[in-house]
């Protein structure tokens, strides 16, 4: 169960759509596997959303299609959102057999539910990518952000090699509540954006680049050494991590309380 599902049950009681006894039965049914469900090869954390505000997310790499499908089925049955990262088409086929309304986002390498997630964030999360070679990571961030309940916009191929492309979108930059900046090579994009806006910037280094890029290490170190204030950095190629941090920020009210 997530916070939205719990709130819906309480609202139905308040509106006298269900009795207290009926609501209790619903809660008992949903919570019977709480706080986690041991399925042998995994222990599914059904309480994570209630505890932290972030749902259990399936990291698909290293898991078999069958394992991902079983976990996905249990999460959906418990009323959770479905977000499988770093996955592929064969895994999606296995998931689709048990979760028919699942959807595969090939460029993002993510599986979600076709049903749109309610947008509970306070503003817009803007995902900005330096180049088209960064789109796999940027799309992971965009789809993850949307699935986590955020109105999400995207601005791609605006790297510093043609900085006029970025400067032409100043209005969209300023309209966001938080920006996820995705870049490889030397990783300069988040610093430039950080100098243009008054909102948090979550920097995501990618492994895109030539030899001295060291698989994204150069971009990572460049972002960590940013001279712009308000820039936070996640790990190399971690589009989901960038989206998760942006989502937490976007779900805070102006007073800093969740």
mmCIF file of C-alpha atoms in Angstrom:
data_model
loop_
_atom_site.group_PDB
_atom_site.id
_atom_site.type_symbol
_atom_site.label_atom_id
_atom_site.label_comp_id
_atom_site.label_asym_id
_atom_site.label_seq_id
_atom_site.Cartn_x
_atom_site.Cartn_y
_atom_site.Cartn_z
ATOM 1 C CA UNK A 1 0.000 0.000 0.000
ATOM 2 C CA UNK A 2 1.162 3.535 -0.732
ATOM 3 C CA UNK A 3 0.067 6.807 0.843
ATOM 4 C CA UNK A 4 -2.365 7.546 -1.979
ATOM 5 C CA UNK A 5 -4.162 4.209 -1.546
ATOM 6 C CA UNK A 6 -4.434 4.745 2.202
ATOM 7 C CA UNK A 7 -5.810 8.250 1.684
ATOM 8 C CA UNK A 8 -8.429 6.994 -0.788
ATOM 9 C CA UNK A 9 -9.768 4.514 1.766
ATOM 10 C CA UNK A 10 -9.956 7.220 4.426
ATOM 11 C CA UNK A 11 -11.683 9.618 2.012
ATOM 12 C CA UNK A 12 -14.279 6.966 1.171
ATOM 13 C CA UNK A 13 -15.014 6.581 4.877
ATOM 14 C CA UNK A 14 -15.267 10.349 5.283
ATOM 15 C CA UNK A 15 -17.657 10.555 2.309
ATOM 16 C CA UNK A 16 -19.678 7.658 3.754
ATOM 17 C CA UNK A 17 -19.120 5.573 0.657
ATOM 18 C CA UNK A 18 -18.026 2.634 2.825
ATOM 19 C CA UNK A 19 -18.577 1.770 6.475
ATOM 20 C CA UNK A 20 -15.805 1.641 9.050
ATOM 21 C CA UNK A 21 -16.065 -2.157 9.059
ATOM 22 C CA UNK A 22 -15.734 -2.306 5.267
ATOM 23 C CA UNK A 23 -12.732 0.018 5.346
ATOM 24 C CA UNK A 24 -11.173 -2.116 8.068
ATOM 25 C CA UNK A 25 -11.612 -5.231 5.918
ATOM 26 C CA UNK A 26 -9.950 -3.462 2.979
ATOM 27 C CA UNK A 27 -7.028 -2.371 5.114
ATOM 28 C CA UNK A 28 -6.577 -5.833 6.613
ATOM 29 C CA UNK A 29 -6.633 -7.366 3.132
ATOM 30 C CA UNK A 30 -4.041 -4.927 1.790
ATOM 31 C CA UNK A 31 -1.829 -4.968 4.868
ATOM 32 C CA UNK A 32 -1.788 -8.713 5.467
ATOM 33 C CA UNK A 33 1.641 -9.043 3.857
ATOM 34 C CA UNK A 34 3.030 -5.968 5.598
ATOM 35 C CA UNK A 35 5.634 -4.830 6.307
ATOM 36 C CA UNK A 36 7.396 -7.179 3.868
ATOM 37 C CA UNK A 37 6.596 -10.349 1.983
ATOM 38 C CA UNK A 38 9.132 -13.186 1.937
ATOM 39 C CA UNK A 39 8.916 -15.034 -1.390
ATOM 40 C CA UNK A 40 12.094 -17.047 -0.975
ATOM 41 C CA UNK A 41 14.506 -15.338 -3.337
ATOM 42 C CA UNK A 42 13.370 -11.840 -2.340
ATOM 43 C CA UNK A 43 11.718 -9.960 0.509
ATOM 44 C CA UNK A 44 9.345 -7.392 -0.963
ATOM 45 C CA UNK A 45 9.197 -4.189 1.085
ATOM 46 C CA UNK A 46 5.503 -3.282 0.963
ATOM 47 C CA UNK A 47 5.915 -0.655 3.682
ATOM 48 C CA UNK A 48 8.610 1.384 1.965
ATOM 49 C CA UNK A 49 6.259 4.005 0.550
ATOM 50 C CA UNK A 50 4.530 4.504 3.893
ATOM 51 C CA UNK A 51 7.863 4.624 5.696
ATOM 52 C CA UNK A 52 9.934 6.779 3.333
ATOM 53 C CA UNK A 53 7.534 8.210 0.755
ATOM 54 C CA UNK A 54 9.386 6.304 -1.986
ATOM 55 C CA UNK A 55 8.002 2.994 -3.269
ATOM 56 C CA UNK A 56 9.793 -0.314 -3.684
ATOM 57 C CA UNK A 57 11.456 -0.222 -7.122
ATOM 58 C CA UNK A 58 12.685 -3.324 -8.946
ATOM 59 C CA UNK A 59 16.260 -3.124 -10.225
ATOM 60 C CA UNK A 60 16.064 -5.522 -13.149
ATOM 61 C CA UNK A 61 19.759 -6.079 -13.880
ATOM 62 C CA UNK A 62 20.987 -9.410 -12.555
ATOM 63 C CA UNK A 63 17.494 -10.807 -12.027
ATOM 64 C CA UNK A 64 15.881 -13.453 -14.231
ATOM 65 C CA UNK A 65 12.692 -12.577 -16.122
ATOM 66 C CA UNK A 66 10.789 -14.966 -13.849
ATOM 67 C CA UNK A 67 12.092 -13.299 -10.690
ATOM 68 C CA UNK A 68 11.159 -9.826 -11.932
ATOM 69 C CA UNK A 69 7.706 -11.047 -12.982
ATOM 70 C CA UNK A 70 6.978 -12.606 -9.578
ATOM 71 C CA UNK A 71 8.039 -9.465 -7.706
ATOM 72 C CA UNK A 72 6.074 -7.251 -10.103
ATOM 73 C CA UNK A 73 2.934 -9.339 -9.675
ATOM 74 C CA UNK A 74 3.128 -9.131 -5.860
ATOM 75 C CA UNK A 75 3.740 -5.378 -5.866
ATOM 76 C CA UNK A 76 0.796 -4.673 -8.162
ATOM 77 C CA UNK A 77 -1.452 -7.015 -6.167
ATOM 78 C CA UNK A 78 -0.579 -5.015 -3.037
ATOM 79 C CA UNK A 79 -1.626 -1.767 -4.709
ATOM 80 C CA UNK A 80 1.912 -0.485 -5.315
ATOM 81 C CA UNK A 81 3.136 1.312 -8.395
ATOM 82 C CA UNK A 82 5.274 -0.712 -10.800
ATOM 83 C CA UNK A 83 8.708 0.576 -11.744
ATOM 84 C CA UNK A 84 11.286 -1.879 -13.083
ATOM 85 C CA UNK A 85 14.591 -0.288 -14.088
ATOM 86 C CA UNK A 86 17.489 -1.632 -16.197
ATOM 87 C CA UNK A 87 15.391 -4.288 -17.865
ATOM 88 C CA UNK A 88 14.788 -5.672 -21.353
ATOM 89 C CA UNK A 89 12.199 -7.047 -23.779
ATOM 90 C CA UNK A 90 12.343 -10.725 -22.625
ATOM 91 C CA UNK A 91 11.735 -9.609 -19.033
ATOM 92 C CA UNK A 92 8.848 -7.440 -20.156
ATOM 93 C CA UNK A 93 7.244 -10.424 -21.901
ATOM 94 C CA UNK A 94 7.423 -12.363 -18.624
ATOM 95 C CA UNK A 95 5.974 -9.446 -16.650
ATOM 96 C CA UNK A 96 3.206 -8.870 -19.184
ATOM 97 C CA UNK A 97 1.927 -12.415 -18.676
ATOM 98 C CA UNK A 98 1.171 -11.693 -15.003
ATOM 99 C CA UNK A 99 0.606 -7.920 -15.243
ATOM 100 C CA UNK A 100 -1.247 -7.467 -18.556
ATOM 101 C CA UNK A 101 -1.460 -3.683 -18.282
ATOM 102 C CA UNK A 102 2.297 -3.257 -17.977
ATOM 103 C CA UNK A 103 4.236 -1.153 -20.476
ATOM 104 C CA UNK A 104 7.840 -1.310 -21.701
ATOM 105 C CA UNK A 105 9.749 1.913 -22.343
ATOM 106 C CA UNK A 106 12.533 0.594 -24.564
ATOM 107 C CA UNK A 107 14.874 3.589 -24.573
ATOM 108 C CA UNK A 108 14.563 4.047 -20.817
ATOM 109 C CA UNK A 109 14.793 0.253 -20.253
ATOM 110 C CA UNK A 110 11.898 0.543 -17.802
ATOM 111 C CA UNK A 111 8.633 -1.336 -17.190
ATOM 112 C CA UNK A 112 5.681 0.535 -15.678
ATOM 113 C CA UNK A 113 1.913 0.202 -15.576
ATOM 114 C CA UNK A 114 -0.044 1.705 -18.470
ATOM 115 C CA UNK A 115 -2.303 3.483 -15.972
ATOM 116 C CA UNK A 116 -0.981 6.977 -15.393
ATOM 117 C CA UNK A 117 0.252 7.741 -11.892
ATOM 118 C CA UNK A 118 -1.517 10.668 -10.165
ATOM 119 C CA UNK A 119 0.691 13.749 -10.309
ATOM 120 C CA UNK A 120 1.167 14.626 -6.657
ATOM 121 C CA UNK A 121 4.330 16.704 -7.020
ATOM 122 C CA UNK A 122 4.132 20.439 -6.355
ATOM 123 C CA UNK A 123 5.650 21.572 -9.663
ATOM 124 C CA UNK A 124 7.498 20.497 -12.785
ATOM 125 C CA UNK A 125 10.555 18.249 -12.884
ATOM 126 C CA UNK A 126 12.571 19.210 -15.956
ATOM 127 C CA UNK A 127 14.972 16.595 -17.340
ATOM 128 C CA UNK A 128 17.728 18.235 -19.394
ATOM 129 C CA UNK A 129 20.173 16.195 -21.482
ATOM 130 C CA UNK A 130 23.400 17.456 -23.019
ATOM 131 C CA UNK A 131 23.370 15.262 -26.143
ATOM 132 C CA UNK A 132 21.456 12.516 -27.894
ATOM 133 C CA UNK A 133 24.047 10.006 -26.664
ATOM 134 C CA UNK A 134 22.813 10.747 -23.141
ATOM 135 C CA UNK A 135 19.172 9.969 -23.922
ATOM 136 C CA UNK A 136 19.109 6.449 -22.490
ATOM 137 C CA UNK A 137 19.958 7.815 -19.043
ATOM 138 C CA UNK A 138 17.787 10.905 -19.522
ATOM 139 C CA UNK A 139 14.796 8.772 -20.491
ATOM 140 C CA UNK A 140 15.346 6.593 -17.430
ATOM 141 C CA UNK A 141 15.116 9.787 -15.385
ATOM 142 C CA UNK A 142 12.053 11.090 -17.236
ATOM 143 C CA UNK A 143 9.997 7.883 -17.054
ATOM 144 C CA UNK A 144 11.008 7.327 -13.419
ATOM 145 C CA UNK A 145 9.996 10.871 -12.513
ATOM 146 C CA UNK A 146 6.585 10.491 -14.136
ATOM 147 C CA UNK A 147 6.005 7.136 -12.463
ATOM 148 C CA UNK A 148 6.880 8.656 -9.091
ATOM 149 C CA UNK A 149 4.026 11.124 -9.520
ATOM 150 C CA UNK A 150 5.606 14.211 -11.043
ATOM 151 C CA UNK A 151 4.583 16.374 -13.964
ATOM 152 C CA UNK A 152 7.751 15.989 -16.025
ATOM 153 C CA UNK A 153 9.103 17.985 -18.948
ATOM 154 C CA UNK A 154 12.180 17.194 -21.050
ATOM 155 C CA UNK A 155 14.729 19.333 -22.852
ATOM 156 C CA UNK A 156 17.243 17.370 -24.901
ATOM 157 C CA UNK A 157 20.390 18.056 -26.947
ATOM 158 C CA UNK A 158 21.245 21.386 -25.314
ATOM 159 C CA UNK A 159 24.847 20.711 -24.303
ATOM 160 C CA UNK A 160 27.489 23.372 -23.777
ATOM 161 C CA UNK A 161 29.100 22.791 -27.202
ATOM 162 C CA UNK A 162 26.157 24.808 -28.560
ATOM 163 C CA UNK A 163 25.207 26.763 -25.466
ATOM 164 C CA UNK A 164 22.842 29.048 -27.406
ATOM 165 C CA UNK A 165 20.444 26.066 -27.584
ATOM 166 C CA UNK A 166 20.210 26.052 -23.791
ATOM 167 C CA UNK A 167 19.990 29.824 -23.390
ATOM 168 C CA UNK A 168 17.059 29.905 -25.815
ATOM 169 C CA UNK A 169 15.073 27.796 -23.295
ATOM 170 C CA UNK A 170 15.537 30.037 -20.252
ATOM 171 C CA UNK A 171 11.770 30.308 -19.747
ATOM 172 C CA UNK A 172 11.382 26.516 -19.462
ATOM 173 C CA UNK A 173 14.342 26.321 -17.101
ATOM 174 C CA UNK A 174 12.815 28.925 -14.805
ATOM 175 C CA UNK A 175 9.363 27.295 -14.922
ATOM 176 C CA UNK A 176 10.640 24.082 -13.311
ATOM 177 C CA UNK A 177 10.698 23.370 -9.582
ATOM 178 C CA UNK A 178 13.736 21.099 -9.857
ATOM 179 C CA UNK A 179 16.008 20.189 -12.777
ATOM 180 C CA UNK A 180 17.709 16.870 -13.516
ATOM 181 C CA UNK A 181 20.755 17.625 -15.684
ATOM 182 C CA UNK A 182 22.200 14.651 -17.557
ATOM 183 C CA UNK A 183 25.590 14.906 -19.267
ATOM 184 C CA UNK A 184 28.696 12.952 -20.178
ATOM 185 C CA UNK A 185 32.038 14.086 -21.618
ATOM 186 C CA UNK A 186 33.372 16.724 -19.152
ATOM 187 C CA UNK A 187 29.997 17.085 -17.403
ATOM 188 C CA UNK A 188 29.753 20.883 -17.623
ATOM 189 C CA UNK A 189 25.992 21.169 -18.214
ATOM 190 C CA UNK A 190 24.785 21.108 -14.547
ATOM 191 C CA UNK A 191 27.224 23.888 -13.614
ATOM 192 C CA UNK A 192 25.966 26.095 -16.429
ATOM 193 C CA UNK A 193 22.328 25.440 -15.517
ATOM 194 C CA UNK A 194 23.100 26.035 -11.848
ATOM 195 C CA UNK A 195 24.317 29.504 -12.766
ATOM 196 C CA UNK A 196 21.085 30.317 -14.583
ATOM 197 C CA UNK A 197 18.354 29.239 -12.156
ATOM 198 C CA UNK A 198 17.355 29.614 -8.500
ATOM 199 C CA UNK A 199 16.108 26.026 -8.046
ATOM 200 C CA UNK A 200 17.839 22.736 -7.130
ATOM 201 C CA UNK A 201 19.773 20.982 -9.884
ATOM 202 C CA UNK A 202 20.325 17.224 -9.647
ATOM 203 C CA UNK A 203 23.321 16.292 -11.781
ATOM 204 C CA UNK A 204 23.561 12.871 -13.430
ATOM 205 C CA UNK A 205 26.929 12.035 -15.018
ATOM 206 C CA UNK A 206 26.865 9.548 -17.883
ATOM 207 C CA UNK A 207 29.521 7.169 -19.174
ATOM 208 C CA UNK A 208 29.372 8.863 -22.593
ATOM 209 C CA UNK A 209 32.761 10.123 -23.774
ATOM 210 C CA UNK A 210 36.169 9.244 -25.132
ATOM 211 C CA UNK A 211 38.998 7.511 -23.259
ATOM 212 C CA UNK A 212 39.856 10.210 -20.738
ATOM 213 C CA UNK A 213 36.197 10.284 -19.756
ATOM 214 C CA UNK A 214 37.031 7.066 -17.840
ATOM 215 C CA UNK A 215 33.533 5.640 -18.167
ATOM 216 C CA UNK A 216 31.886 8.717 -16.667
ATOM 217 C CA UNK A 217 34.388 9.356 -13.884
ATOM 218 C CA UNK A 218 35.525 12.643 -15.444
ATOM 219 C CA UNK A 219 31.934 13.880 -15.681
ATOM 220 C CA UNK A 220 31.264 12.760 -12.096
ATOM 221 C CA UNK A 221 34.300 14.587 -10.701
ATOM 222 C CA UNK A 222 33.507 17.672 -12.775
ATOM 223 C CA UNK A 223 29.982 17.795 -11.366
ATOM 224 C CA UNK A 224 31.189 17.215 -7.804
ATOM 225 C CA UNK A 225 33.544 20.175 -8.259
ATOM 226 C CA UNK A 226 30.866 22.478 -9.642
ATOM 227 C CA UNK A 227 31.280 26.132 -8.691
ATOM 228 C CA UNK A 228 27.499 26.655 -8.960
ATOM 229 C CA UNK A 229 25.500 26.535 -5.769
ATOM 230 C CA UNK A 230 22.552 24.164 -5.404
ATOM 231 C CA UNK A 231 23.949 21.323 -7.532
ATOM 232 C CA UNK A 232 23.715 17.789 -6.073
ATOM 233 C CA UNK A 233 25.237 14.781 -7.827
ATOM 234 C CA UNK A 234 24.171 11.134 -8.114
ATOM 235 C CA UNK A 235 26.149 8.182 -9.439
ATOM 236 C CA UNK A 236 27.235 7.552 -13.017
ATOM 237 C CA UNK A 237 24.352 6.662 -15.390
ATOM 238 C CA UNK A 238 21.908 6.699 -12.449
ATOM 239 C CA UNK A 239 18.913 8.274 -14.152
ATOM 240 C CA UNK A 240 16.563 6.696 -11.640
ATOM 241 C CA UNK A 241 18.563 8.075 -8.725
ATOM 242 C CA UNK A 242 18.376 11.559 -10.195
ATOM 243 C CA UNK A 243 14.625 11.234 -10.648
ATOM 244 C CA UNK A 244 14.157 9.922 -7.117
ATOM 245 C CA UNK A 245 15.998 12.888 -5.584
ATOM 246 C CA UNK A 246 14.094 15.319 -7.803
ATOM 247 C CA UNK A 247 10.801 13.677 -6.829
ATOM 248 C CA UNK A 248 11.535 14.017 -3.106
ATOM 249 C CA UNK A 249 12.287 17.714 -3.605
ATOM 250 C CA UNK A 250 9.200 18.199 -5.760
ATOM 251 C CA UNK A 251 6.935 16.618 -3.139
ATOM 252 C CA UNK A 252 8.047 19.012 -0.393
ATOM 253 C CA UNK A 253 5.829 22.022 0.211
ATOM 254 C CA UNK A 254 7.224 25.549 0.277
ATOM 255 C CA UNK A 255 7.718 25.265 4.014
ATOM 256 C CA UNK A 256 9.936 22.217 3.634
ATOM 257 C CA UNK A 257 7.447 19.739 5.106
ATOM 258 C CA UNK A 258 6.221 16.635 3.295
#
